mmCIF file of C-alpha atoms in Angstrom:
data_model
loop_
_atom_site.group_PDB
_atom_site.id
_atom_site.type_symbol
_atom_site.label_atom_id
_atom_site.label_comp_id
_atom_site.label_asym_id
_atom_site.label_seq_id
_atom_site.Cartn_x
_atom_site.Cartn_y
_atom_site.Cartn_z
ATOM 1 C CA PHE A 1 -3.117 3.992 -60.901
ATOM 2 C CA ALA A 2 -6.864 3.567 -59.702
ATOM 3 C CA PHE A 3 -8.061 5.686 -62.197
ATOM 4 C CA TYR A 4 -6.574 3.319 -65.065
ATOM 5 C CA ASP A 5 -6.756 -0.210 -63.347
ATOM 6 C CA PRO A 6 -10.035 0.333 -60.734
ATOM 7 C CA GLU A 7 -10.187 -3.412 -60.409
ATOM 8 C CA LYS A 8 -6.672 -3.633 -59.208
ATOM 9 C CA TYR A 9 -5.775 -0.316 -57.333
ATOM 10 C CA LEU A 10 -7.714 2.370 -55.244
ATOM 11 C CA PRO A 11 -7.155 5.388 -53.830
ATOM 12 C CA TYR A 12 -5.690 5.411 -50.627
ATOM 13 C CA TYR A 13 -7.002 8.165 -47.800
ATOM 14 C CA PHE A 14 -5.564 7.132 -44.627
ATOM 15 C CA LYS A 15 -2.557 8.811 -44.524
ATOM 16 C CA TYR A 16 -1.201 9.780 -41.133
ATOM 17 C CA ASN A 17 -4.332 7.727 -39.934
ATOM 18 C CA TYR A 18 -3.136 3.798 -40.905
ATOM 19 C CA ASN A 19 -4.709 3.292 -37.147
ATOM 20 C CA VAL A 20 -8.041 4.240 -38.528
ATOM 21 C CA LEU A 21 -7.817 1.582 -41.282
ATOM 22 C CA GLU A 22 -6.641 -0.842 -38.456
ATOM 23 C CA LYS A 23 -9.811 0.310 -36.532
ATOM 24 C CA ILE A 24 -11.941 -0.201 -39.577
ATOM 25 C CA ALA A 25 -10.686 -3.913 -40.539
ATOM 26 C CA ASP A 26 -10.970 -5.094 -37.016
ATOM 27 C CA ASN A 27 -14.518 -4.171 -36.923
ATOM 28 C CA PHE A 28 -15.518 -5.332 -40.541
ATOM 29 C CA ASP A 29 -12.635 -8.737 -40.186
ATOM 30 C CA ILE A 30 -10.936 -7.530 -43.142
ATOM 31 C CA LEU A 31 -7.651 -9.427 -42.583
ATOM 32 C CA LEU A 32 -4.650 -6.421 -43.406
ATOM 33 C CA PRO A 33 -1.259 -7.623 -44.698
ATOM 34 C CA ASP A 34 1.678 -7.698 -42.087
ATOM 35 C CA MET A 35 3.039 -4.334 -41.656
ATOM 36 C CA PRO A 36 6.845 -3.760 -42.835
ATOM 37 C CA LYS A 37 9.490 -2.430 -40.589
ATOM 38 C CA LYS A 38 10.477 1.305 -40.667
ATOM 39 C CA SER A 39 13.746 0.181 -42.371
ATOM 40 C CA ASP A 40 12.119 -1.801 -45.147
ATOM 41 C CA TYR A 41 11.754 1.077 -47.688
ATOM 42 C CA LYS A 42 11.250 -1.318 -50.740
ATOM 43 C CA GLY A 43 8.500 -3.152 -48.355
ATOM 44 C CA ARG A 44 6.841 0.136 -47.393
ATOM 45 C CA VAL A 45 6.357 0.878 -51.218
ATOM 46 C CA PHE A 46 5.029 -2.365 -52.178
ATOM 47 C CA PHE A 47 3.033 -2.488 -49.012
ATOM 48 C CA TYR A 48 0.162 -0.340 -50.947
ATOM 49 C CA GLU A 49 -0.448 -3.151 -53.391
ATOM 50 C CA LYS A 50 -1.059 -5.539 -50.704
ATOM 51 C CA ILE A 51 -3.380 -3.361 -49.069
ATOM 52 C CA CYS A 52 -5.552 -2.898 -52.735
ATOM 53 C CA ASP A 53 -5.097 -6.552 -52.820
ATOM 54 C CA THR A 54 -6.423 -7.005 -49.489
ATOM 55 C CA LEU A 55 -9.800 -4.436 -49.733
ATOM 56 C CA GLN A 56 -10.493 -5.549 -53.609
ATOM 57 C CA ARG A 57 -10.831 -9.348 -52.461
ATOM 58 C CA PHE A 58 -12.914 -7.628 -49.834
ATOM 59 C CA ARG A 59 -14.901 -5.894 -52.119
ATOM 60 C CA ARG A 60 -15.354 -9.127 -54.297
ATOM 61 C CA ASP A 61 -16.197 -11.147 -51.690
ATOM 62 C CA ASN A 62 -19.268 -8.818 -50.461
ATOM 63 C CA GLY A 63 -20.060 -8.118 -54.241
ATOM 64 C CA LEU A 64 -19.495 -4.542 -54.228
ATOM 65 C CA SER A 65 -18.508 -2.449 -56.963
ATOM 66 C CA VAL A 66 -15.372 -0.200 -57.443
ATOM 67 C CA TYR A 67 -17.403 2.879 -56.349
ATOM 68 C CA GLU A 68 -19.478 1.062 -53.669
ATOM 69 C CA LEU A 69 -15.950 0.256 -52.223
ATOM 70 C CA TYR A 70 -14.883 4.106 -51.820
ATOM 71 C CA ALA A 71 -18.195 5.016 -50.073
ATOM 72 C CA PHE A 72 -17.688 1.867 -47.627
ATOM 73 C CA LEU A 73 -13.894 3.044 -46.643
ATOM 74 C CA TYR A 74 -14.398 6.524 -46.834
ATOM 75 C CA ASP A 75 -17.780 7.418 -45.897
ATOM 76 C CA PHE A 76 -20.019 4.692 -43.925
ATOM 77 C CA ALA A 77 -16.896 2.808 -41.989
ATOM 78 C CA PRO A 78 -15.505 5.913 -40.741
ATOM 79 C CA ASN A 79 -18.677 7.368 -39.511
ATOM 80 C CA TYR A 80 -19.633 3.626 -38.085
ATOM 81 C CA ILE A 81 -16.533 3.495 -36.239
ATOM 82 C CA GLY A 82 -17.197 6.752 -34.640
ATOM 83 C CA GLY A 83 -15.230 9.209 -36.683
ATOM 84 C CA THR A 84 -12.568 10.950 -35.524
ATOM 85 C CA GLY A 85 -14.058 10.151 -32.273
ATOM 86 C CA ALA A 86 -12.460 6.360 -32.887
ATOM 87 C CA TYR A 87 -8.789 7.837 -32.205
ATOM 88 C CA ILE A 88 -9.012 11.440 -31.340
ATOM 89 C CA ILE A 89 -9.685 11.873 -27.486
ATOM 90 C CA THR A 90 -10.929 14.811 -25.705
ATOM 91 C CA ASP A 91 -11.413 14.050 -22.488
ATOM 92 C CA LEU A 92 -7.784 13.536 -21.672
ATOM 93 C CA PRO A 93 -6.702 11.006 -18.632
ATOM 94 C CA GLU A 94 -4.258 12.414 -16.469
ATOM 95 C CA PRO A 95 -0.334 12.124 -17.877
ATOM 96 C CA LYS A 96 2.206 9.089 -16.999
ATOM 97 C CA SER A 97 4.912 9.656 -19.659
ATOM 98 C CA ALA A 98 6.322 12.964 -21.481
ATOM 99 C CA TYR A 99 8.200 12.629 -24.637
ATOM 100 C CA PHE A 100 10.548 14.730 -26.922
ATOM 101 C CA ILE A 101 9.463 15.800 -30.508
ATOM 102 C CA GLY A 102 11.238 18.233 -32.545
ATOM 103 C CA GLY A 103 10.145 21.035 -34.893
ATOM 104 C CA SER A 104 12.001 23.124 -37.435
ATOM 105 C CA LYS A 105 11.854 26.928 -38.768
ATOM 106 C CA ASP A 106 8.437 25.850 -40.393
ATOM 107 C CA ASP A 107 7.105 25.149 -36.806
ATOM 108 C CA ILE A 108 8.343 28.494 -35.399
ATOM 109 C CA ASN A 109 4.866 29.392 -34.745
ATOM 110 C CA ILE A 110 2.836 26.295 -34.709
ATOM 111 C CA SER A 111 2.098 26.644 -30.623
ATOM 112 C CA ASP A 112 0.460 30.206 -31.273
ATOM 113 C CA ASP A 113 -2.703 28.274 -31.447
ATOM 114 C CA LYS A 114 -3.325 26.593 -28.249
ATOM 115 C CA ASN A 115 -6.365 24.227 -29.905
ATOM 116 C CA ALA A 116 -4.165 23.290 -32.947
ATOM 117 C CA LEU A 117 -4.510 19.762 -33.538
ATOM 118 C CA THR A 118 -1.826 17.945 -35.684
ATOM 119 C CA PHE A 119 0.213 14.750 -36.371
ATOM 120 C CA TRP A 120 3.486 14.455 -35.149
ATOM 121 C CA GLN A 121 6.717 11.740 -35.125
ATOM 122 C CA CYS A 122 6.846 10.227 -31.616
ATOM 123 C CA ALA A 123 7.015 6.742 -29.063
ATOM 124 C CA PRO A 124 4.419 4.113 -30.268
ATOM 125 C CA GLU A 125 4.107 3.627 -26.870
ATOM 126 C CA THR A 126 2.697 7.166 -26.452
ATOM 127 C CA LYS A 127 -0.513 7.217 -24.822
ATOM 128 C CA ALA A 128 -3.588 9.943 -24.709
ATOM 129 C CA GLY A 129 -2.733 12.542 -22.041
ATOM 130 C CA ASP A 130 0.918 11.818 -22.507
ATOM 131 C CA MET A 131 2.410 15.341 -22.183
ATOM 132 C CA ILE A 132 4.656 16.411 -25.429
ATOM 133 C CA VAL A 133 7.826 18.513 -25.313
ATOM 134 C CA MET A 134 8.669 20.329 -28.192
ATOM 135 C CA TYR A 135 12.039 21.328 -29.229
ATOM 136 C CA LEU A 136 12.819 23.614 -32.299
ATOM 137 C CA ILE A 137 15.941 22.262 -33.798
ATOM 138 C CA SER A 138 16.293 25.158 -35.997
ATOM 139 C CA PRO A 139 16.366 28.017 -35.836
ATOM 140 C CA VAL A 140 16.367 28.913 -32.252
ATOM 141 C CA SER A 141 17.573 25.533 -30.927
ATOM 142 C CA ALA A 142 15.444 25.347 -27.502
ATOM 143 C CA ILE A 143 12.327 23.965 -26.250
ATOM 144 C CA ASP A 144 9.313 26.365 -27.376
ATOM 145 C CA SER A 145 6.056 24.571 -26.125
ATOM 146 C CA VAL A 146 4.490 21.462 -24.315
ATOM 147 C CA TRP A 147 1.613 19.521 -25.759
ATOM 148 C CA ARG A 148 -0.373 16.800 -25.228
ATOM 149 C CA SER A 149 -1.032 13.625 -26.784
ATOM 150 C CA CYS A 150 -4.767 13.186 -28.081
ATOM 151 C CA SER A 151 -4.498 9.865 -29.591
ATOM 152 C CA ILE A 152 -2.548 6.790 -28.679
ATOM 153 C CA GLY A 153 0.381 6.310 -30.604
ATOM 154 C CA PHE A 154 0.841 4.176 -33.820
ATOM 155 C CA ASN A 155 2.663 3.080 -36.330
ATOM 156 C CA ASP A 156 1.701 4.392 -40.371
ATOM 157 C CA PRO A 157 3.619 2.522 -43.062
ATOM 158 C CA PHE A 158 2.959 5.456 -45.450
ATOM 159 C CA PHE A 159 4.316 8.511 -43.127
ATOM 160 C CA TYR A 160 7.884 8.710 -43.892
ATOM 161 C CA TYR A 161 9.037 8.935 -40.307
ATOM 162 C CA TYR A 162 6.638 5.526 -39.413
ATOM 163 C CA ARG A 163 5.896 6.659 -35.987
ATOM 164 C CA CYS A 164 3.121 8.647 -34.720
ATOM 165 C CA THR A 165 0.757 10.192 -32.589
ATOM 166 C CA TYR A 166 -1.786 13.565 -32.683
ATOM 167 C CA ILE A 167 -0.712 16.093 -30.429
ATOM 168 C CA THR A 168 -3.199 19.657 -28.984
ATOM 169 C CA SER A 169 -3.576 21.912 -26.570
ATOM 170 C CA SER A 170 -0.047 23.442 -26.579
ATOM 171 C CA THR A 171 1.390 25.667 -23.619
ATOM 172 C CA LYS A 172 3.912 28.343 -24.621
ATOM 173 C CA THR A 173 7.658 28.169 -22.265
ATOM 174 C CA GLU A 174 10.043 30.434 -21.865
ATOM 175 C CA ARG A 175 12.132 29.131 -24.585
ATOM 176 C CA ILE A 176 15.283 26.945 -23.139
ATOM 177 C CA GLY A 177 18.077 26.862 -25.556
ATOM 178 C CA ILE A 178 20.657 23.711 -25.695
ATOM 179 C CA ASN A 179 23.187 25.614 -23.769
ATOM 180 C CA THR A 180 20.475 26.042 -20.834
ATOM 181 C CA LEU A 181 19.839 22.118 -21.149
ATOM 182 C CA ARG A 182 23.436 21.428 -21.652
ATOM 183 C CA SER A 183 24.471 22.842 -18.362
ATOM 184 C CA ASP A 184 21.843 22.162 -15.968
ATOM 185 C CA SER A 185 22.561 19.888 -12.918
ATOM 186 C CA ILE A 186 19.450 17.521 -14.326
ATOM 187 C CA LEU A 187 18.802 17.907 -18.023
ATOM 188 C CA GLY A 188 22.281 18.428 -18.845
ATOM 189 C CA LYS A 189 23.024 14.579 -17.856
ATOM 190 C CA MET A 190 20.391 13.223 -20.175
ATOM 191 C CA PRO A 191 21.547 11.378 -23.344
ATOM 192 C CA ILE A 192 19.870 12.921 -25.702
ATOM 193 C CA VAL A 193 21.004 16.539 -24.855
ATOM 194 C CA ARG A 194 24.996 15.125 -24.358
ATOM 195 C CA LYS A 195 23.747 14.254 -28.657
ATOM 196 C CA ASN A 196 22.846 17.926 -29.310
ATOM 197 C CA MET A 197 19.124 16.816 -29.348
ATOM 198 C CA GLN A 198 19.787 14.521 -32.521
ATOM 199 C CA GLY A 199 16.925 12.108 -33.252
ATOM 200 C CA LEU A 200 14.499 13.132 -30.327
ATOM 201 C CA ASN A 201 11.386 12.235 -31.721
ATOM 202 C CA GLY A 202 9.784 10.203 -29.187
ATOM 203 C CA VAL A 203 12.756 9.991 -26.479
ATOM 204 C CA GLU A 204 10.752 9.495 -23.040
ATOM 205 C CA LEU A 205 11.745 12.143 -20.155
ATOM 206 C CA LYS A 206 11.546 10.845 -16.706
ATOM 207 C CA PRO A 207 9.276 12.514 -14.730
ATOM 208 C CA SER A 208 11.975 14.633 -13.150
ATOM 209 C CA GLU A 209 13.654 15.852 -16.119
ATOM 210 C CA TYR A 210 10.250 16.871 -17.455
ATOM 211 C CA GLU A 211 9.356 18.719 -14.326
ATOM 212 C CA ARG A 212 12.750 20.772 -13.978
ATOM 213 C CA ILE A 213 12.027 21.655 -17.970
ATOM 214 C CA LEU A 214 8.410 23.058 -16.796
ATOM 215 C CA GLU A 215 10.237 24.805 -13.912
ATOM 216 C CA LEU A 216 13.102 26.461 -16.132
ATOM 217 C CA GLY A 217 10.786 26.921 -19.049
ATOM 218 C CA LYS A 218 8.060 29.060 -16.327
ATOM 219 C CA CYS A 219 5.281 26.820 -18.112
ATOM 220 C CA ASN A 220 1.873 26.021 -15.906
ATOM 221 C CA ALA A 221 1.274 22.534 -17.885
ATOM 222 C CA GLU A 222 0.441 19.465 -16.433
ATOM 223 C CA ILE A 223 2.573 17.486 -14.322
ATOM 224 C CA ILE A 224 3.191 13.843 -13.910
ATOM 225 C CA LYS A 225 2.465 12.382 -10.744
ATOM 226 C CA TYR A 226 1.794 8.607 -9.560
ATOM 227 C CA ASP A 227 -0.921 8.456 -6.921
ATOM 228 C CA LYS A 228 0.539 5.423 -4.460
ATOM 229 C CA GLY A 229 -3.122 4.757 -3.577
ATOM 230 C CA TYR A 230 -1.892 3.957 -0.040
ATOM 231 C CA THR A 231 -1.773 5.702 3.071
ATOM 232 C CA ASP A 232 -2.050 2.760 5.771
ATOM 233 C CA LYS A 233 1.486 1.573 6.023
ATOM 234 C CA LYS A 234 0.401 -1.162 8.808
ATOM 235 C CA TYR A 235 1.964 -4.412 7.246
ATOM 236 C CA ASN A 236 1.012 -7.506 9.526
ATOM 237 C CA THR A 237 0.622 -10.345 6.832
ATOM 238 C CA GLU A 238 1.297 -11.006 2.885
ATOM 239 C CA LYS A 239 -1.891 -10.052 2.203
ATOM 240 C CA ASP A 240 -1.076 -6.580 3.506
ATOM 241 C CA VAL A 241 1.648 -6.406 1.033
ATOM 242 C CA GLU A 242 -0.592 -7.574 -1.775
ATOM 243 C CA ASP A 243 -3.331 -5.238 -0.986
ATOM 244 C CA LYS A 244 -1.442 -2.325 0.082
ATOM 245 C CA ILE A 245 1.455 -2.303 -2.186
ATOM 246 C CA ILE A 246 1.168 -4.846 -5.041
ATOM 247 C CA LYS A 247 -2.374 -3.759 -6.232
ATOM 248 C CA PRO A 248 -2.093 -0.231 -6.074
ATOM 249 C CA LEU A 249 1.324 -0.652 -7.686
ATOM 250 C CA LEU A 250 -0.325 -2.515 -10.553
ATOM 251 C CA ARG A 251 -2.840 0.159 -11.168
ATOM 252 C CA GLN A 252 -0.291 2.744 -11.785
ATOM 253 C CA LEU A 253 1.412 0.230 -14.338
ATOM 254 C CA GLY A 254 -1.745 0.210 -16.254
ATOM 255 C CA TYR A 255 -3.295 -3.192 -15.035
ATOM 256 C CA LYS A 256 -6.763 -3.918 -14.837
ATOM 257 C CA GLU A 257 -7.685 -6.943 -12.403
ATOM 258 C CA ASN A 258 -8.844 -8.953 -15.468
ATOM 259 C CA ASP A 259 -4.879 -8.485 -16.709
ATOM 260 C CA TYR A 260 -3.656 -9.984 -13.719
ATOM 261 C CA THR A 261 -4.549 -13.671 -11.681
ATOM 262 C CA GLN A 262 -3.782 -14.481 -8.147
ATOM 263 C CA GLN A 263 -3.102 -17.744 -6.611
ATOM 264 C CA LEU A 264 -3.077 -18.858 -10.375
ATOM 265 C CA TYR A 265 -2.809 -23.059 -9.976
ATOM 266 C CA ILE A 266 -0.145 -24.607 -12.216
ATOM 267 C CA GLU A 267 -0.053 -28.186 -12.255
ATOM 268 C CA ILE A 268 3.595 -30.150 -12.322
ATOM 269 C CA GLY A 269 3.973 -33.882 -13.349
ATOM 270 C CA ASN A 270 1.232 -36.403 -12.695
ATOM 271 C CA HIS A 271 -1.245 -33.969 -11.335
ATOM 272 C CA ASN A 272 0.043 -34.884 -7.629
ATOM 273 C CA HIS A 273 2.107 -31.187 -7.388
ATOM 274 C CA ALA A 274 1.525 -27.477 -7.775
ATOM 275 C CA LEU A 275 2.979 -24.185 -8.327
ATOM 276 C CA ILE A 276 0.948 -21.073 -6.894
ATOM 277 C CA PRO A 277 2.272 -17.677 -7.982
ATOM 278 C CA ASP A 278 0.887 -14.883 -5.942
ATOM 279 C CA PHE A 279 0.646 -12.851 -9.029
ATOM 280 C CA VAL A 280 0.791 -13.944 -12.303
ATOM 281 C CA LEU A 281 0.931 -10.968 -15.004
ATOM 282 C CA LEU A 282 -0.591 -11.035 -18.527
ATOM 283 C CA PRO A 283 -1.832 -14.972 -18.330
ATOM 284 C CA ILE A 284 -2.431 -17.213 -21.333
ATOM 285 C CA LYS A 285 -3.463 -20.327 -21.569
ATOM 286 C CA ARG A 286 -3.158 -22.764 -24.295
ATOM 287 C CA SER A 287 -1.685 -26.261 -23.996
ATOM 288 C CA ASP A 288 0.225 -24.762 -21.200
ATOM 289 C CA TYR A 289 0.356 -21.355 -19.621
ATOM 290 C CA SER A 290 2.484 -18.357 -20.350
ATOM 291 C CA ALA A 291 3.058 -15.255 -18.836
ATOM 292 C CA PHE A 292 4.294 -11.753 -19.030
ATOM 293 C CA ALA A 293 5.741 -11.342 -15.291
ATOM 294 C CA VAL A 294 5.450 -13.161 -12.198
ATOM 295 C CA ILE A 295 5.092 -11.042 -8.506
ATOM 296 C CA GLU A 296 5.758 -12.611 -5.325
ATOM 297 C CA ALA A 297 4.636 -11.162 -1.885
ATOM 298 C CA LYS A 298 6.833 -11.518 1.081
ATOM 299 C CA LEU A 299 5.775 -10.134 4.659
ATOM 300 C CA SER A 300 9.534 -9.083 5.342
ATOM 301 C CA ILE A 301 12.918 -9.515 3.580
ATOM 302 C CA LYS A 302 15.592 -8.644 5.828
ATOM 303 C CA SER A 303 18.612 -11.013 4.913
ATOM 304 C CA GLU A 304 20.524 -11.889 1.500
ATOM 305 C CA GLN A 305 19.420 -15.650 2.679
ATOM 306 C CA GLN A 306 15.537 -14.022 2.660
ATOM 307 C CA LEU A 307 16.014 -12.810 -0.684
ATOM 308 C CA ASN A 308 17.848 -15.757 -1.958
ATOM 309 C CA GLU A 309 15.243 -18.029 -1.083
ATOM 310 C CA ALA A 310 12.147 -15.603 -2.763
ATOM 311 C CA LYS A 311 14.424 -15.224 -5.942
ATOM 312 C CA LYS A 312 14.437 -19.022 -6.094
ATOM 313 C CA GLN A 313 10.703 -19.577 -5.523
ATOM 314 C CA VAL A 314 9.548 -16.723 -8.169
ATOM 315 C CA ARG A 315 12.299 -17.664 -10.723
ATOM 316 C CA SER A 316 10.767 -21.546 -10.709
ATOM 317 C CA TYR A 317 7.573 -19.892 -11.376
ATOM 318 C CA ALA A 318 8.888 -17.388 -14.024
ATOM 319 C CA LYS A 319 10.843 -20.508 -15.996
ATOM 320 C CA ILE A 320 7.502 -22.504 -16.110
ATOM 321 C CA LEU A 321 5.576 -19.769 -17.694
ATOM 322 C CA CYS A 322 8.187 -18.374 -19.644
ATOM 323 C CA ALA A 323 8.070 -15.192 -17.820
ATOM 324 C CA GLU A 324 10.149 -12.083 -19.202
ATOM 325 C CA MET A 325 10.243 -10.272 -15.560
ATOM 326 C CA THR A 326 9.440 -10.738 -12.155
ATOM 327 C CA ALA A 327 9.293 -9.465 -8.969
ATOM 328 C CA ILE A 328 9.871 -9.535 -5.411
ATOM 329 C CA VAL A 329 7.895 -7.283 -2.984
ATOM 330 C CA SER A 330 8.079 -6.989 0.756
ATOM 331 C CA LYS A 331 7.569 -4.610 2.971
ATOM 332 C CA GLU A 332 11.159 -2.868 2.589
ATOM 333 C CA LYS A 333 11.456 -3.031 -0.782
ATOM 334 C CA ILE A 334 10.808 -3.943 -4.286
ATOM 335 C CA TRP A 335 12.790 -5.863 -6.506
ATOM 336 C CA VAL A 336 12.551 -6.267 -10.440
ATOM 337 C CA PHE A 337 14.403 -8.902 -12.522
ATOM 338 C CA ALA A 338 14.661 -10.241 -15.772
ATOM 339 C CA LYS A 339 14.762 -13.303 -18.095
ATOM 340 C CA ALA A 340 17.696 -12.054 -19.852
ATOM 341 C CA ASN A 341 20.144 -12.286 -16.515
ATOM 342 C CA ASN A 342 18.709 -15.558 -15.229
ATOM 343 C CA TYR A 343 16.148 -13.502 -13.272
ATOM 344 C CA GLU A 344 19.562 -12.853 -11.036
ATOM 345 C CA LEU A 345 20.785 -9.689 -10.923
ATOM 346 C CA PRO A 346 17.770 -7.161 -9.891
ATOM 347 C CA LYS A 347 17.299 -4.615 -12.814
ATOM 348 C CA ILE A 348 15.932 -2.097 -9.701
ATOM 349 C CA GLU A 349 16.108 -2.232 -5.976
ATOM 350 C CA ILE A 350 13.982 0.602 -4.413
ATOM 351 C CA GLY A 351 12.730 1.392 -1.197
ATOM 352 C CA VAL A 352 8.923 0.869 -0.834
ATOM 353 C CA GLY A 353 8.451 3.954 1.652
ATOM 354 C CA SER A 354 10.668 6.333 -0.497
ATOM 355 C CA LEU A 355 8.847 5.873 -3.927
ATOM 356 C CA THR A 356 9.405 8.705 -6.045
ATOM 357 C CA ASN A 357 7.922 9.547 -9.550
ATOM 358 C CA ASP A 358 10.986 8.529 -10.933
ATOM 359 C CA ASP A 359 10.845 5.060 -9.181
ATOM 360 C CA TYR A 360 7.271 4.813 -10.445
ATOM 361 C CA TYR A 361 8.716 5.543 -13.812
ATOM 362 C CA GLU A 362 11.748 2.984 -13.708
ATOM 363 C CA ILE A 363 9.379 0.184 -12.478
ATOM 364 C CA ARG A 364 6.738 0.800 -15.672
ATOM 365 C CA ARG A 365 9.557 0.641 -18.002
ATOM 366 C CA LEU A 366 9.999 -2.870 -16.992
ATOM 367 C CA LEU A 367 6.644 -3.830 -15.759
ATOM 368 C CA GLY A 368 4.368 -1.811 -17.045
ATOM 369 C CA LYS A 369 1.134 -3.208 -19.624
ATOM 370 C CA ASN A 370 2.305 -1.500 -23.001
#
């Protein structure tokens, strides 16, 4: 197409690297068209034409020839954003999640090279450093190796499977066959195992499930652990609950200090009344405030009446902020509620003194920063 109509089309060399094109667009103020959904196959076909229109407009606006556009896209711009270093991360952080991926008979030897680096279908929520468990669907029907994600997960409209991440640093396991998975007291309860591993790419594992795979496979790969962040369990004030429980928890959920606001002052009515939630996650100020979640700190909640009073308080904040989630944290427990049921029935209720890696996983699933 580009050869016969270079003013309209251009060669596309970002296959499996749409994230690179997105980063180039961000750096050079190029407004890319909205990406079609995975199921919109026709839209994904014609998305190529929209990309061409966008980049040809950029070329004309900047007085570039067709060949100067090629030089910009495939030489200058990728180097400007840092080359592969813009998306391939070599200094990997500690893993916080683990995901299944599936391979076929063509991938039977892929884990032989520890330094192999390749793209794979996975969850777009994947973060650099996360653990990737390779299950060979054929011919062996078994877990074969454990890898690490070395990029952030992303969607690629021109990759058939749409959802993509890059993986490297493979570690062989002793093969764990489907019959072993089914009969195991922990892994046999997983829905994906019950479905005979159909549609497994990007399925997330709980930390306990991942650790069981390492144990069965006699694999010395990295484990998933959450540093509770506090050792002093003396809670005398609500501030102790905030500093010793909530703030360390927010760090584990991926929040930095500028991602939340403490004591957000929200004026109500004619400036004669205000609400002041303890923690507001991802606040946005336009004409009014909105936020992803609200957390209320209480020193102690020992009765149903105290919990109901705290729920009423945090619900009033959440409705004004149109929050998706709320949480109440005391020295005894953490409760997390969702907008879907009017912040009434807890999605999870977990004791603070006995938080496990799986508990952190469940809290992150509801309150974590994406």
